[in-house]
Amino acid sequence: MTITAIGSIPLIMTLGNSMLIPIFPAMKSSLSLSQMQVSLTITVFSIAGAIFIPVVGYLSDRFSRKIIILPSLILYGLGGLLAGFAAASFSHSYVWILIGRTLQGVGAAGTAPIAMALTGDLFKGGEQSRVLGIFEASNGLGKVLSPILGSLLGLMVWYAVFFAFPAVCLIAILLVGIFVKEKRNLQAPPPFNKYVHGLLDVFKYEGRWLLTTYLAGGTCLFTLFGILFFLSDVLEQTYNIDGVIKGFILAIPLLIMVTTSYITGSKIGQNLEKMKKIAVLGFIFMTISYGSLVFVERLVPFLAVLGISSVGAGLILPCVNSIITGAVKKERRGFVTSLYGSVRFLGVAAGPPIFSRLMDWSRTGMFISLAVFTLIVGLLVLLLIRVKGKDGKKNKATPIRYKYL
């Protein structure tokens, strides 16, 4: 039940963006918005989260993970209520929706990134990698369910999705409150200046590979939400597919990623060398997929080729999660994993508006740009994350130097 409680947290956070994608066309039509204005409902959520994640990361290191997670879930639900009531009650509701989404972003800052640090606190070794695989699979499961839920709720009225957030948050609050038991920290937290000095040491000695892993995770989220944004628009504009059928189609690439993430997390253990090879393989898959989509326009072949990129993301994310979480001691884990969460949020924030511009520019240019970008990030992972041993605790040549972290 502890794992279930922790797994509910990233699932809740994921619903915050993915569940809105199916209702974007209806929202655009109802509020007379542009494509860019619609995409801002995701962007403001993600930017607010990215800004506040380092703050709550520090607070979770200073106090406790649970003390941060529970109020964050409450704020997340309240933001959804504000957006929903505004859409239902006000004739000019767009600004209020953005305010509600901003509040949700602030709340989301204290959810999944802190839950990742909590996983590192409660589980060790191969069990930690397995739980992080479940963590990423739960994140992906939220992405799978959310287009379907968003489509179903959209059949009633497009803004019904906002009222779903408080309900699912309440479930997560009960699970975390009852089943998550943190170990009591008998040591006083370090003074702020010592804490900051320790963080500077982390990035001084480990910044090259750590920032590369951040970029790898952010790239997966950027491409994923960008492609979903593109696919949602194409399904309605080109194929006249909407409603629940559209939700199920949007869920296909996400389901592939979830399955791959779970399998990957259960197999990698503590083997850093294997993690790096799998991550590089994932970027090869993504590059091949996006490069091939230039030549594919029919829906079924498009989804099949897109599935290759989902396999790639499912290979990369559990490896990146395990490398980052396992490399950092408890007293600074919250901040370091939160920075990683910020990068993931920024990736989500950048996806829809950048893809909106790329869609207006050129379909071919969009996919070629994606292929080149994922190839470059894959090369950075290959060259900058140096792993010479299979167990970071046994080989000082690995990138994870525990004496610094």
Coordinates of N, CA, C and O in Angstrom, one line a residue, residues 16-147:
G16 N -3.0 16.4 -14.8 CA -3.1 17.9 -14.9 C -2.9 18.4 -16.3 O -3.5 19.4 -16.6
N17 N -2.1 17.7 -17.1 CA -1.9 18.2 -18.5 C -2.6 17.3 -19.5 O -3.4 17.7 -20.4
S18 N -2.4 16.0 -19.4 CA -2.9 15.1 -20.4 C -4.4 15.0 -20.6 O -4.9 14.8 -21.7
M19 N -5.1 15.2 -19.5 CA -6.6 15.1 -19.5 C -7.2 16.3 -20.2 O -8.3 16.2 -20.7
L20 N -6.4 17.4 -20.4 CA -7.0 18.6 -21.1 C -6.9 18.5 -22.6 O -7.6 19.1 -23.3
I21 N -5.9 17.7 -23.1 CA -5.6 17.6 -24.5 C -6.8 17.3 -25.4 O -7.1 18.0 -26.4
P22 N -7.7 16.3 -25.0 CA -8.8 16.0 -25.8 C -9.9 17.1 -25.9 O -10.6 17.2 -26.9
I23 N -9.9 18.0 -24.9 CA -11.0 19.0 -24.9 C -10.5 20.3 -25.4 O -11.2 21.3 -25.4
F24 N -9.2 20.4 -25.9 CA -8.7 21.6 -26.4 C -9.5 22.2 -27.6 O -9.8 23.4 -27.6
P25 N -9.9 21.4 -28.6 CA -10.7 22.0 -29.7 C -12.0 22.6 -29.2 O -12.4 23.6 -29.7
A26 N -12.7 21.9 -28.3 CA -14.0 22.4 -27.7 C -13.7 23.7 -26.9 O -14.5 24.7 -27.0
M27 N -12.7 23.7 -26.2 CA -12.3 24.9 -25.4 C -12.0 26.1 -26.3 O -12.4 27.2 -26.1
K28 N -11.3 25.8 -27.4 CA -10.9 26.8 -28.3 C -12.1 27.4 -29.0 O -12.2 28.6 -29.1
S29 N -13.1 26.6 -29.4 CA -14.3 27.0 -30.0 C -15.2 27.8 -29.0 O -15.7 28.9 -29.4
S30 N -15.4 27.3 -27.8 CA -16.3 27.9 -26.8 C -15.8 29.3 -26.4 O -16.6 30.2 -26.2
L31 N -14.5 29.4 -26.2 CA -13.9 30.7 -25.7 C -13.4 31.6 -26.7 O -12.8 32.6 -26.5
S32 N -13.5 31.1 -28.0 CA -12.9 31.9 -29.2 C -11.4 32.2 -29.0 O -11.0 33.3 -29.0
L33 N -10.7 31.1 -28.7 CA -9.2 31.3 -28.5 C -8.4 30.9 -29.7 O -8.9 30.1 -30.6
S34 N -7.2 31.3 -29.7 CA -6.2 30.9 -30.8 C -5.6 29.6 -30.3 O -5.7 29.2 -29.1
Q35 N -4.9 28.9 -31.2 CA -4.2 27.7 -30.9 C -3.1 27.9 -29.8 O -2.9 27.2 -28.9
M36 N -2.4 29.1 -29.9 CA -1.4 29.4 -28.9 C -2.0 29.7 -27.6 O -1.5 29.3 -26.5
Q37 N -3.2 30.4 -27.5 CA -3.8 30.6 -26.2 C -4.3 29.3 -25.5 O -4.1 29.2 -24.3
V38 N -4.8 28.4 -26.3 CA -5.1 27.1 -25.8 C -3.9 26.4 -25.2 O -3.9 25.8 -24.1
S39 N -2.8 26.4 -25.9 CA -1.6 25.7 -25.4 C -1.1 26.4 -24.1 O -0.4 25.7 -23.3
L40 N -1.4 27.6 -23.9 CA -0.9 28.3 -22.6 C -1.5 27.7 -21.4 O -0.9 27.8 -20.3
T41 N -2.6 27.0 -21.5 CA -3.2 26.3 -20.3 C -2.3 25.2 -19.8 O -2.3 24.9 -18.6
I42 N -1.5 24.6 -20.7 CA -0.5 23.7 -20.3 C 0.8 24.4 -19.9 O 1.4 24.1 -18.9
T43 N 1.1 25.4 -20.6 CA 2.4 26.1 -20.4 C 2.5 26.8 -19.0 O 3.5 26.7 -18.3
V44 N 1.4 27.5 -18.6 CA 1.4 28.2 -17.3 C 1.5 27.2 -16.2 O 2.1 27.4 -15.2
F45 N 0.8 26.1 -16.3 CA 0.8 25.0 -15.3 C 2.3 24.5 -15.1 O 2.8 24.4 -14.0
S46 N 2.9 24.3 -16.2 CA 4.3 23.7 -16.2 C 5.3 24.7 -15.7 O 6.3 24.3 -15.0
I47 N 5.2 25.9 -16.2 CA 6.2 27.0 -15.8 C 6.1 27.2 -14.3 O 7.1 27.4 -13.6
A48 N 4.8 27.3 -13.8 CA 4.6 27.5 -12.3 C 5.3 26.4 -11.5 O 5.9 26.6 -10.5
G49 N 5.0 25.2 -12.0 CA 5.6 24.0 -11.4 C 7.2 24.1 -11.4 O 7.8 23.8 -10.4
A50 N 7.7 24.4 -12.5 CA 9.2 24.5 -12.7 C 9.8 25.5 -11.8 O 10.9 25.3 -11.2
I51 N 9.1 26.6 -11.6 CA 9.6 27.7 -10.7 C 9.6 27.3 -9.2 O 10.6 27.5 -8.5
F52 N 8.5 26.6 -8.8 CA 8.4 26.3 -7.4 C 9.0 25.0 -7.0 O 9.2 24.8 -5.8
I53 N 9.3 24.1 -7.9 CA 9.8 22.8 -7.6 C 11.1 22.9 -6.7 O 11.3 22.2 -5.7
P54 N 12.1 23.8 -7.1 CA 13.3 23.9 -6.3 C 13.0 24.3 -4.9 O 13.7 23.9 -3.9
V55 N 12.0 25.2 -4.7 CA 11.7 25.7 -3.4 C 11.1 24.6 -2.5 O 11.6 24.4 -1.4
V56 N 10.2 23.9 -3.0 CA 9.6 22.8 -2.2 C 10.6 21.7 -2.1 O 10.5 20.9 -1.1
G57 N 11.5 21.5 -3.0 CA 12.5 20.5 -2.9 C 13.4 20.8 -1.7 O 13.7 19.9 -0.9
Y58 N 13.8 22.1 -1.5 CA 14.6 22.5 -0.4 C 13.8 22.3 0.9 O 14.3 21.7 1.9
L59 N 12.5 22.7 0.9 CA 11.7 22.5 2.1 C 11.5 21.1 2.5 O 11.5 20.7 3.7
S60 N 11.4 20.2 1.5 CA 11.2 18.8 1.8 C 12.5 18.2 2.4 O 12.5 17.3 3.2
D61 N 13.7 18.7 2.0 CA 14.9 18.3 2.7 C 15.0 18.9 4.1 O 15.6 18.2 5.0
R62 N 14.5 20.0 4.3 CA 14.6 20.7 5.5 C 13.6 20.1 6.6 O 14.0 20.0 7.8
F63 N 12.4 19.7 6.1 CA 11.4 19.2 7.0 C 11.1 17.8 6.7 O 11.9 16.9 7.2
S64 N 10.1 17.5 5.9 CA 9.8 16.1 5.6 C 9.1 16.1 4.2 O 8.5 17.1 3.8
R65 N 9.1 14.9 3.6 CA 8.5 14.8 2.3 C 6.9 14.9 2.4 O 6.3 15.6 1.7
K66 N 6.4 14.2 3.4 CA 4.9 14.1 3.6 C 4.3 15.5 3.9 O 3.2 15.8 3.4
I67 N 5.0 16.3 4.7 CA 4.6 17.6 5.1 C 4.4 18.5 3.8 O 3.6 19.4 3.8
I68 N 5.2 18.3 2.8 CA 5.1 19.0 1.6 C 4.1 18.5 0.6 O 3.3 19.2 0.0
I69 N 4.0 17.1 0.5 CA 3.2 16.5 -0.5 C 1.7 16.7 -0.2 O 0.9 17.1 -1.1
L70 N 1.3 16.6 1.1 CA -0.2 16.7 1.4 C -0.8 18.1 1.1 O -1.8 18.2 0.4
P71 N -0.1 19.2 1.5 CA -0.7 20.6 1.2 C -0.6 20.8 -0.3 O -1.5 21.5 -0.9
S72 N 0.4 20.2 -1.0 CA 0.5 20.4 -2.4 C -0.7 19.8 -3.2 O -1.2 20.4 -4.1
L73 N -1.1 18.6 -2.7 CA -2.2 18.0 -3.3 C -3.5 18.8 -3.1 O -4.4 18.9 -4.0
I74 N -3.6 19.4 -1.9 CA -4.8 20.2 -1.6 C -4.8 21.4 -2.5 O -5.9 21.7 -3.1
L75 N -3.7 22.1 -2.7 CA -3.6 23.3 -3.6 C -3.9 22.9 -5.0 O -4.6 23.6 -5.8
Y76 N -3.4 21.7 -5.4 CA -3.7 21.2 -6.8 C -5.2 21.1 -7.1 O -5.7 21.5 -8.1
G77 N -5.9 20.5 -6.1 CA -7.3 20.3 -6.2 C -8.1 21.6 -6.2 O -9.0 21.8 -7.0
L78 N -7.7 22.6 -5.4 CA -8.3 23.9 -5.3 C -8.1 24.7 -6.6 O -9.1 25.3 -7.1
G79 N -7.0 24.5 -7.3 CA -6.8 25.2 -8.6 C -7.7 24.7 -9.6 O -8.2 25.4 -10.4
G80 N -8.0 23.3 -9.6 CA -8.9 22.8 -10.5 C -10.3 23.3 -10.3 O -11.1 23.6 -11.2
L81 N -10.7 23.4 -9.0 CA -12.0 24.0 -8.7 C -12.2 25.4 -9.2 O -13.2 25.7 -9.8
L82 N -11.2 26.2 -9.0 CA -11.2 27.6 -9.5 C -11.4 27.6 -11.0 O -12.3 28.4 -11.5
A83 N -10.6 26.9 -11.7 CA -10.7 26.9 -13.2 C -12.1 26.4 -13.6 O -12.7 26.9 -14.5
G84 N -12.6 25.3 -13.0 CA -13.9 24.8 -13.3 C -15.1 25.8 -13.1 O -15.9 26.0 -13.9
F85 N -15.1 26.4 -11.9 CA -16.2 27.3 -11.6 C -16.1 28.5 -12.5 O -17.1 29.1 -12.8
A86 N -14.9 29.0 -12.8 CA -14.7 30.1 -13.7 C -15.3 29.8 -15.1 O -16.0 30.6 -15.6
A87 N -14.9 28.6 -15.6 CA -15.4 28.3 -16.9 C -16.9 28.1 -16.9 O -17.6 28.4 -17.9
A88 N -17.5 27.6 -15.8 CA -19.0 27.4 -15.8 C -19.8 28.7 -15.5 O -20.9 28.8 -15.9
S89 N -19.1 29.7 -14.8 CA -19.9 30.8 -14.3 C -19.6 32.2 -15.0 O -20.5 33.0 -15.1
F90 N -18.4 32.3 -15.6 CA -18.0 33.6 -16.1 C -18.0 33.6 -17.6 O -17.6 32.7 -18.2
S91 N -18.4 34.7 -18.2 CA -18.5 34.8 -19.7 C -17.1 35.0 -20.2 O -16.8 34.6 -21.3
H92 N -16.2 35.7 -19.5 CA -14.8 35.9 -19.9 C -13.9 35.1 -18.9 O -13.3 35.7 -18.0
S93 N -13.9 33.8 -19.0 CA -13.3 32.9 -18.0 C -11.8 32.6 -18.3 O -11.2 32.0 -17.4
Y94 N -11.3 32.9 -19.4 CA -10.0 32.4 -19.8 C -8.9 32.8 -18.8 O -8.1 32.0 -18.4
V95 N -8.9 34.1 -18.4 CA -7.9 34.6 -17.4 C -8.0 33.8 -16.1 O -7.0 33.4 -15.5
W96 N -9.2 33.5 -15.7 CA -9.4 32.8 -14.4 C -8.9 31.3 -14.5 O -8.4 30.7 -13.6
I97 N -9.2 30.8 -15.7 CA -8.7 29.4 -16.0 C -7.2 29.4 -15.9 O -6.6 28.5 -15.3
L98 N -6.5 30.4 -16.4 CA -5.0 30.4 -16.4 C -4.6 30.6 -14.9 O -3.6 30.0 -14.5
I99 N -5.3 31.4 -14.1 CA -5.0 31.5 -12.7 C -5.1 30.2 -12.0 O -4.2 29.8 -11.2
G100 N -6.2 29.5 -12.2 CA -6.4 28.2 -11.6 C -5.4 27.2 -12.0 O -4.9 26.4 -11.2
R101 N -5.0 27.2 -13.3 CA -3.9 26.3 -13.8 C -2.6 26.7 -13.2 O -1.8 25.8 -12.9
T102 N -2.4 28.0 -12.9 CA -1.1 28.4 -12.2 C -1.1 27.8 -10.8 O 0.0 27.3 -10.4
L103 N -2.2 27.9 -10.1 CA -2.3 27.4 -8.7 C -2.0 25.8 -8.8 O -1.3 25.3 -7.9
Q104 N -2.6 25.2 -9.8 CA -2.4 23.8 -9.9 C -0.9 23.4 -10.2 O -0.4 22.5 -9.7
G105 N -0.2 24.3 -11.0 CA 1.2 24.1 -11.2 C 2.0 24.2 -9.9 O 2.9 23.4 -9.7
V106 N 1.7 25.2 -9.1 CA 2.4 25.4 -7.8 C 2.2 24.1 -7.0 O 3.1 23.6 -6.3
G107 N 0.9 23.6 -6.9 CA 0.6 22.4 -6.2 C 1.4 21.2 -6.7 O 1.9 20.4 -6.0
A108 N 1.4 21.1 -8.1 CA 2.1 20.0 -8.7 C 3.6 19.9 -8.4 O 4.2 18.9 -8.4
A109 N 4.2 21.1 -8.1 CA 5.6 21.2 -7.7 C 5.9 20.3 -6.5 O 7.1 19.8 -6.4
G110 N 5.0 20.2 -5.6 CA 5.2 19.4 -4.4 C 4.7 18.0 -4.5 O 4.6 17.3 -3.4
T111 N 4.5 17.5 -5.7 CA 3.9 16.1 -5.8 C 5.0 15.1 -6.3 O 5.7 14.6 -5.6
A112 N 5.0 14.9 -7.6 CA 5.9 13.8 -8.2 C 7.4 14.0 -7.9 O 8.0 13.0 -7.5
P113 N 8.0 15.2 -8.0 CA 9.4 15.3 -7.7 C 9.7 14.9 -6.3 O 10.7 14.2 -6.0
I114 N 8.9 15.3 -5.3 CA 9.1 15.0 -3.9 C 8.8 13.5 -3.7 O 9.5 12.8 -2.9
A115 N 7.8 12.9 -4.4 CA 7.5 11.5 -4.3 C 8.7 10.7 -4.8 O 9.0 9.6 -4.2
M116 N 9.5 11.2 -5.8 CA 10.6 10.5 -6.2 C 11.7 10.5 -5.2 O 12.4 9.4 -4.9
A117 N 11.9 11.6 -4.5 CA 12.9 11.7 -3.4 C 12.4 10.7 -2.2 O 13.2 10.1 -1.6
L118 N 11.1 10.7 -2.0 CA 10.5 9.8 -0.9 C 10.8 8.4 -1.2 O 11.2 7.6 -0.3
T119 N 10.7 8.0 -2.5 CA 11.1 6.6 -2.9 C 12.5 6.3 -2.6 O 12.9 5.2 -2.1
G120 N 13.4 7.3 -2.9 CA 14.8 7.1 -2.5 C 15.1 6.9 -1.0 O 16.0 6.2 -0.6
D121 N 14.2 7.6 -0.2 CA 14.4 7.5 1.2 C 13.9 6.1 1.7 O 14.5 5.6 2.7
L122 N 12.8 5.6 1.2 CA 12.2 4.4 1.7 C 12.7 3.1 1.2 O 12.6 2.1 1.8
F123 N 13.3 3.1 0.0 CA 13.7 1.9 -0.7 C 15.1 2.0 -1.1 O 15.6 3.1 -1.5
K124 N 15.8 0.9 -1.1 CA 17.2 0.8 -1.5 C 17.5 -0.2 -2.5 O 16.8 -1.2 -2.7
G125 N 18.7 -0.1 -3.2 CA 19.2 -1.1 -4.1 C 18.2 -1.4 -5.3 O 17.5 -0.5 -5.8
G126 N 18.1 -2.7 -5.6 CA 17.3 -3.1 -6.7 C 15.8 -2.8 -6.5 O 15.1 -2.6 -7.4
E127 N 15.4 -2.9 -5.2 CA 14.0 -2.5 -4.9 C 13.7 -1.1 -5.2 O 12.6 -0.8 -5.7
Q128 N 14.7 -0.2 -5.0 CA 14.5 1.2 -5.4 C 14.2 1.4 -6.9 O 13.3 2.1 -7.3
S129 N 15.1 0.7 -7.7 CA 14.9 0.7 -9.1 C 13.5 0.2 -9.6 O 12.9 0.7 -10.5
R130 N 13.1 -0.9 -8.9 CA 11.8 -1.5 -9.2 C 10.7 -0.5 -8.9 O 9.8 -0.3 -9.7
V131 N 10.7 0.1 -7.7 CA 9.7 1.1 -7.3 C 9.7 2.3 -8.2 O 8.7 2.9 -8.6
L132 N 10.9 2.8 -8.6 CA 11.0 3.9 -9.6 C 10.5 3.5 -10.9 O 9.9 4.4 -11.6
G133 N 10.6 2.3 -11.3 CA 10.0 1.8 -12.6 C 8.5 1.9 -12.4 O 7.8 2.3 -13.4
I134 N 7.9 1.5 -11.3 CA 6.5 1.6 -11.0 C 6.1 3.0 -11.0 O 5.0 3.4 -11.5
F135 N 6.9 3.9 -10.4 CA 6.7 5.3 -10.3 C 6.5 5.9 -11.8 O 5.6 6.6 -12.1
E136 N 7.5 5.5 -12.7 CA 7.4 6.0 -14.0 C 6.2 5.4 -14.8 O 5.5 6.1 -15.6
A137 N 5.9 4.1 -14.5 CA 4.8 3.5 -15.1 C 3.5 4.1 -14.7 O 2.5 4.3 -15.5
S138 N 3.4 4.5 -13.4 CA 2.2 5.2 -12.9 C 2.1 6.6 -13.5 O 1.0 7.0 -13.9
N139 N 3.2 7.3 -13.7 CA 3.2 8.5 -14.4 C 2.6 8.3 -15.8 O 1.8 9.1 -16.3
G140 N 3.1 7.2 -16.5 CA 2.6 6.9 -17.8 C 1.2 6.5 -17.8 O 0.4 6.8 -18.8
L141 N 0.8 5.7 -16.8 CA -0.6 5.3 -16.7 C -1.5 6.5 -16.7 O -2.6 6.4 -17.3
G142 N -1.1 7.5 -15.9 CA -1.9 8.7 -15.9 C -2.1 9.3 -17.3 O -3.2 9.8 -17.7
K143 N -1.0 9.2 -18.0 CA -1.0 9.8 -19.4 C -2.0 8.9 -20.3 O -2.6 9.4 -21.2
V144 N -2.0 7.6 -20.0 CA -2.8 6.7 -20.8 C -4.3 6.9 -20.5 O -5.2 7.0 -21.4
L145 N -4.6 7.0 -19.2 CA -6.0 7.2 -18.8 C -6.6 8.5 -19.0 O -7.8 8.7 -19.3
S146 N -5.7 9.6 -19.0 CA -6.2 10.9 -19.0 C -6.9 11.3 -20.3 O -7.9 12.0 -20.3
P147 N -6.3 10.9 -21.5 CA -7.1 11.3 -22.7 C -8.4 10.6 -22.8 O -9.4 11.2 -23.3

